[in-house]
Short mmCIF file of C-alpha atoms in Angstrom, two decimals:
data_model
loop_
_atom_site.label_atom_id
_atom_site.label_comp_id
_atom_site.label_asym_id
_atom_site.label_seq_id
_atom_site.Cartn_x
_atom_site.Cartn_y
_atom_site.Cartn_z
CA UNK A 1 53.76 -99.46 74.45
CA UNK A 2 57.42 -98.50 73.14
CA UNK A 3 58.23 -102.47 74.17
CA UNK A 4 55.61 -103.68 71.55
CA UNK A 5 56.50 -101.35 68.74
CA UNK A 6 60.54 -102.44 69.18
CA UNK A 7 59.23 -106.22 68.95
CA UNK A 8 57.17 -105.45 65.99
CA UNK A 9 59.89 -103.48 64.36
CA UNK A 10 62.69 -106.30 65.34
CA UNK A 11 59.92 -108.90 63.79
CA UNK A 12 59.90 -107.31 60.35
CA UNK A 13 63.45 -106.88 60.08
CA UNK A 14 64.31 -110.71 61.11
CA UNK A 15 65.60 -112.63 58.36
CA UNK A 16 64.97 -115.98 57.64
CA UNK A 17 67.94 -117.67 59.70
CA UNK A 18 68.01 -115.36 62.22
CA UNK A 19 65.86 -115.67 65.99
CA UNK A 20 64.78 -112.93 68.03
CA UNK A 21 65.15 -113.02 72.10
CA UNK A 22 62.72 -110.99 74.17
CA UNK A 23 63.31 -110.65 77.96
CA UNK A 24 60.37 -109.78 80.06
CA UNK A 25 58.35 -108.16 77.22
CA UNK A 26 61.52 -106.97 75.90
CA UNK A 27 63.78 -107.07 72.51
CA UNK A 28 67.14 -108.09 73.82
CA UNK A 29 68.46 -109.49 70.75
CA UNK A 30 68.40 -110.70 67.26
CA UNK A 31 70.81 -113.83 66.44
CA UNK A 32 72.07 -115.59 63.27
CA UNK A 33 70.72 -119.03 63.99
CA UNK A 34 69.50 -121.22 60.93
CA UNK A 35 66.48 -121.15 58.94
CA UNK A 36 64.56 -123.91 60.18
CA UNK A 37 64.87 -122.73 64.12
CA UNK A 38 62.60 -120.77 65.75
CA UNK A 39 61.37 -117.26 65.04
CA UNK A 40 60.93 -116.20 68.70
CA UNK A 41 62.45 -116.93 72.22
CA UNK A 42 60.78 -115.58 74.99
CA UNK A 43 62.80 -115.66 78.35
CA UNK A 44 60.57 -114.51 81.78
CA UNK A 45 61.57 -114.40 84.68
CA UNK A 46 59.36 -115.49 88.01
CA UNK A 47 60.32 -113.49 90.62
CA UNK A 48 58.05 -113.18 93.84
CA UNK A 49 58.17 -109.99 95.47
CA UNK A 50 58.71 -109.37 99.42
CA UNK A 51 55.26 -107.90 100.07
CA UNK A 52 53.53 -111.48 98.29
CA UNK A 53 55.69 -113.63 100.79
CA UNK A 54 52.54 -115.16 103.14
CA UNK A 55 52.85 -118.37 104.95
CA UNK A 56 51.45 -120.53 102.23
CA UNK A 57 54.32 -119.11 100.09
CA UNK A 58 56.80 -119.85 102.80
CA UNK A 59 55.91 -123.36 103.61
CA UNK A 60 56.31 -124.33 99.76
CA UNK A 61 59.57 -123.05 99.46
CA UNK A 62 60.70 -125.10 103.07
CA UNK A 63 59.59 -128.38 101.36
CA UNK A 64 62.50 -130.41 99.72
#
């Protein structure tokens, strides 16, 4: 819940030419941008874990 409450926090503090980043459900960073670009970036990453990897999974990732 901490993540949420830094987002909120970093949300009400944004001025109007400046764009937050969050990183996996995380604040990373607030930068001066312009007033007209957006409020929020959201960066995720899609990672696939070792126990997930089944033969399905495998076979997509041999095709070119």
């Amino acid at each position: 819940m901490g993540c949420f409450h830094a987002i909120v926090r970093s949300l009400k503090s944004l001025e109007a030419d400046e764009t937050l980043l969050v990183q996996s459900g995380k604040p990373v960073g607030i930068f001066r941008t312009h007033e007209y670009a957006p409020r929020v970036l959201l960066c995720n990453s899609n990672l696939v874990g070792t126990g997930t990897i089944g033969t399905g999974f495998m076979n997509w990732t041999a095709r070119d």
